Coordinates of C-alpha atoms in Angstrom, one line a residue:
X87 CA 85.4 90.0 92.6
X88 CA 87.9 90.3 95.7
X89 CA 90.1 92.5 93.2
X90 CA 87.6 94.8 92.4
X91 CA 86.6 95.2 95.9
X92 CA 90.0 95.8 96.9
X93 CA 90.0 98.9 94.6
X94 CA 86.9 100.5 96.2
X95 CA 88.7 102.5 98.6
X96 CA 90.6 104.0 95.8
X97 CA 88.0 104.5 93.6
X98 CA 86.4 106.6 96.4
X99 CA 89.4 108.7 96.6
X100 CA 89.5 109.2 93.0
X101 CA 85.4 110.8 93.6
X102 CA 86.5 112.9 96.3
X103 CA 89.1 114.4 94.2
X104 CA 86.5 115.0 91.4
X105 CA 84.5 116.9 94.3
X106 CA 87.0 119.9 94.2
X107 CA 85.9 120.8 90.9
X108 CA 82.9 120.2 91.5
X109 CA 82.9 122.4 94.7
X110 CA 84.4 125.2 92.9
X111 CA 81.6 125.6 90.7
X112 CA 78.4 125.5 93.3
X113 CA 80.1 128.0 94.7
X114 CA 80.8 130.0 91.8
X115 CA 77.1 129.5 91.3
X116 CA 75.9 130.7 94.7
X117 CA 74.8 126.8 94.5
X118 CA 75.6 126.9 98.5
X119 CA 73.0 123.9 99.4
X120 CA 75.0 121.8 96.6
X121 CA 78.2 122.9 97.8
X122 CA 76.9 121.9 101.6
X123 CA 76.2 118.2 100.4
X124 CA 78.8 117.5 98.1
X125 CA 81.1 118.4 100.7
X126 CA 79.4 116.4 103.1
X127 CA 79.1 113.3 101.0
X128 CA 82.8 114.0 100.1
X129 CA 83.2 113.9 104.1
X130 CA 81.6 110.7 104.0
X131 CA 83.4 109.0 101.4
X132 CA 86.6 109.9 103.3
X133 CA 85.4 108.1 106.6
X134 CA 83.9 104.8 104.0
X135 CA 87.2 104.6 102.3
X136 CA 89.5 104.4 105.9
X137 CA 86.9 102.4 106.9
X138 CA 86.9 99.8 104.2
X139 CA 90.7 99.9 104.2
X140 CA 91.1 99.0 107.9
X141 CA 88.4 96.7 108.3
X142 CA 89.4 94.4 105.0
X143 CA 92.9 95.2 104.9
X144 CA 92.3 97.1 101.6
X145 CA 95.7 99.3 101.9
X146 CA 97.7 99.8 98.5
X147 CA 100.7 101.9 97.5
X148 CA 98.0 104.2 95.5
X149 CA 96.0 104.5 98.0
X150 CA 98.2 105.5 100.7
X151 CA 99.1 108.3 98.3
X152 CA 95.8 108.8 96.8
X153 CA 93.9 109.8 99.8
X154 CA 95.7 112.1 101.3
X155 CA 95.7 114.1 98.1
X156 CA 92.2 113.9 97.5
X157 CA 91.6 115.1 101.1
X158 CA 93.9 118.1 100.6
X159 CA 92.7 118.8 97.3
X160 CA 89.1 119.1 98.1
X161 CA 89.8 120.9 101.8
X162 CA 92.1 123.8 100.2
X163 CA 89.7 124.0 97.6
X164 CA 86.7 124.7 99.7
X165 CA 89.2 127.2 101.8
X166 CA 90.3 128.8 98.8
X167 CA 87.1 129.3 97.3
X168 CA 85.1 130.5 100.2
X169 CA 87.6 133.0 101.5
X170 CA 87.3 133.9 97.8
X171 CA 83.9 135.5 98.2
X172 CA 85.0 136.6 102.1
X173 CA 83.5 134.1 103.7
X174 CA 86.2 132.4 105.4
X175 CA 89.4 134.8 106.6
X176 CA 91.8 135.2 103.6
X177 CA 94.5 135.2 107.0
X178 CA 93.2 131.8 107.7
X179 CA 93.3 130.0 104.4
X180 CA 96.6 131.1 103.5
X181 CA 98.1 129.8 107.2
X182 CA 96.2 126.3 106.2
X183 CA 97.9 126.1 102.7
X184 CA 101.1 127.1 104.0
X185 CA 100.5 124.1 106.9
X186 CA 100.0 122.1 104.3
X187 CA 103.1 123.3 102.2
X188 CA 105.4 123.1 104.8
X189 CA 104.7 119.4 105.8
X190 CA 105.2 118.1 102.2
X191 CA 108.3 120.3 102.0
X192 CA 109.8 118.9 105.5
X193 CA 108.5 115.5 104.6
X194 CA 110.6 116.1 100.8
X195 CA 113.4 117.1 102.6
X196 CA 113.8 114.6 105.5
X197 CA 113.2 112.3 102.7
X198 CA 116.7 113.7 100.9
X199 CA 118.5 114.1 104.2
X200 CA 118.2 110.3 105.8
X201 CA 116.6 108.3 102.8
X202 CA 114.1 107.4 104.8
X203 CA 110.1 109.2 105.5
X204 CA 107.9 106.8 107.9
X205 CA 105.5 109.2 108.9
X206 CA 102.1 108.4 110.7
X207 CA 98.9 111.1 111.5
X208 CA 100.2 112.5 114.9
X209 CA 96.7 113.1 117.1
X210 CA 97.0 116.7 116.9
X211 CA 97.1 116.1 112.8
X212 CA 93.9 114.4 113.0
X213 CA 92.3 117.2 115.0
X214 CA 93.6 119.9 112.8
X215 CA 91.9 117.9 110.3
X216 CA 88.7 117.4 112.0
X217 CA 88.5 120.9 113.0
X218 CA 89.1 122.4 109.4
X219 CA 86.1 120.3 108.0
X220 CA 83.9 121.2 110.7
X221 CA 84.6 124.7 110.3
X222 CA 83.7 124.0 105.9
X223 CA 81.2 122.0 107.1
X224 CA 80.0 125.5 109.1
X225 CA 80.6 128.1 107.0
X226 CA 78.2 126.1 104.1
X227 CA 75.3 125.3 106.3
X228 CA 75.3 128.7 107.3
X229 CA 75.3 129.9 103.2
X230 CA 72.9 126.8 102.7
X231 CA 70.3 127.3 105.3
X232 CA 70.4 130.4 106.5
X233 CA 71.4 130.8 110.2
X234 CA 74.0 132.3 111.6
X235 CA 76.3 132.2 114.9
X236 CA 78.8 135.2 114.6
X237 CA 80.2 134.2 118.2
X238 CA 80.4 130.4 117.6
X239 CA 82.2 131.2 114.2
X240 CA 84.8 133.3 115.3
X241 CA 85.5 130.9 117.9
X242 CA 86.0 128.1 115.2
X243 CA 88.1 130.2 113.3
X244 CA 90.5 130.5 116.2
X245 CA 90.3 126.6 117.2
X246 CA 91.2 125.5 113.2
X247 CA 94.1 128.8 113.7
X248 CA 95.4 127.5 116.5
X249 CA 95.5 123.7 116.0
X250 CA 97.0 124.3 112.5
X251 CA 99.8 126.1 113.9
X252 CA 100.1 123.4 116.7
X253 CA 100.3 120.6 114.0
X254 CA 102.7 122.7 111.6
X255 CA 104.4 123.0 114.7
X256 CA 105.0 118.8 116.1
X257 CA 105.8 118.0 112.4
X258 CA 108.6 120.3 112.6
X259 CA 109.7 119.4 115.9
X260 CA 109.4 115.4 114.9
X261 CA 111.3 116.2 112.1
X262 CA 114.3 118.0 113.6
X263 CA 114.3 115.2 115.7
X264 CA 114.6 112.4 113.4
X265 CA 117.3 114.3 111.2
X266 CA 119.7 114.6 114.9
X267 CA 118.8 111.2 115.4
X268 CA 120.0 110.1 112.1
X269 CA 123.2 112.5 112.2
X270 CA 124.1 111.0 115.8
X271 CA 124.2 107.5 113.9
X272 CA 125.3 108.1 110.3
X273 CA 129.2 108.1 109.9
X274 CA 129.0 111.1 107.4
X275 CA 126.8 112.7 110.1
X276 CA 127.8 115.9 112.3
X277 CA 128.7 113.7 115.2
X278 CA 130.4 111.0 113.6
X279 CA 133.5 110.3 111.3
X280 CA 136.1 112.6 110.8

């Protein structure tokens, strides 16, 4: 019993990645109120998962790669889709894909450089995060229920702009650090040998 438990954060992760599809048709389908709660129960599922992981110690190599992927998935997904019909900035989505892009390519090639990645959610990473669902969150409840808050939105467009470039941003910086760090130690590094 304690091994199947052990595999429900997982097993969460693996619905939330079905939820992309899933996503991309309701709003193919102008199915807006469905799209609203899958994403929310998606949203949900996320918070369940990290919850069930830290409180029961439920942390496996899968998982640790499996959630953040299902995240992503889902999240770019929802972007893609609803600047798609020109509901979200096309400007927007494509500086939160190449966010995305560029941490999995620094994180690659830190990985290459000192054969080594330990790399922890910086706090600025989290809000990015929070502030991009928020904004999905937003953008479907308007479609779903009707009301809308031009003002408000623009001014949650700017908040996820600017905290995406801000987290791009300290991932670089953390990174550039950590490869000087390891040159200034590593005999084949810049600063030492011959």
């Amino acid at each position: 019993m304690r091994a199947v438990f052990a595999q429900l954060p997982n097993a969460l992760s693996l619905a939330r990645l079905g939820c992309a599809p899933a996503m991309v048709w309701a709003i193919v389908a102008a199915e807006h109120a469905a799209a609203f709660w899958i994403f929310l129960a998606a949203g949900l599922s996320d918070a369940l998962d990290g919850f069930l992981a830290k409180r029961f110690n439920l942390y496996s190599l899968l998982g640790a790669y499996l959630d953040p992927i299902a995240d992503k998935t889902l999240l770019v997904t929802t972007y893609v889709m609803l600047a798609v019909y020109g509901w979200l900035p096309v400007w927007l989505v494509a500086l939160v894909v190449f966010r995305d892009l560029l941490i999995v390519g620094g994180a690659l090639l830190v990985r290459i450089v000192t054969h080594s990645l330990h790399m922890r959610p910086m706090m600025i990473s989290k809000v990015n995060t929070v502030a991009q669902i928020g904004l999905a969150i937003w953008v479907l409840a308007e479609l779903s229920f009707g009301f809308h808050e031009t003002v408000g939105l623009r001014i949650a467009v700017y908040g996820v702009a600017a905290t995406t470039v801000l987290s791009g941003g300290a991932y670089v910086v953390t990174w550039w650090r950590r490869v000087g760090a390891w040159e200034k130690t590593t005999p084949g590094g810049s600063n030492g040998g011959a």
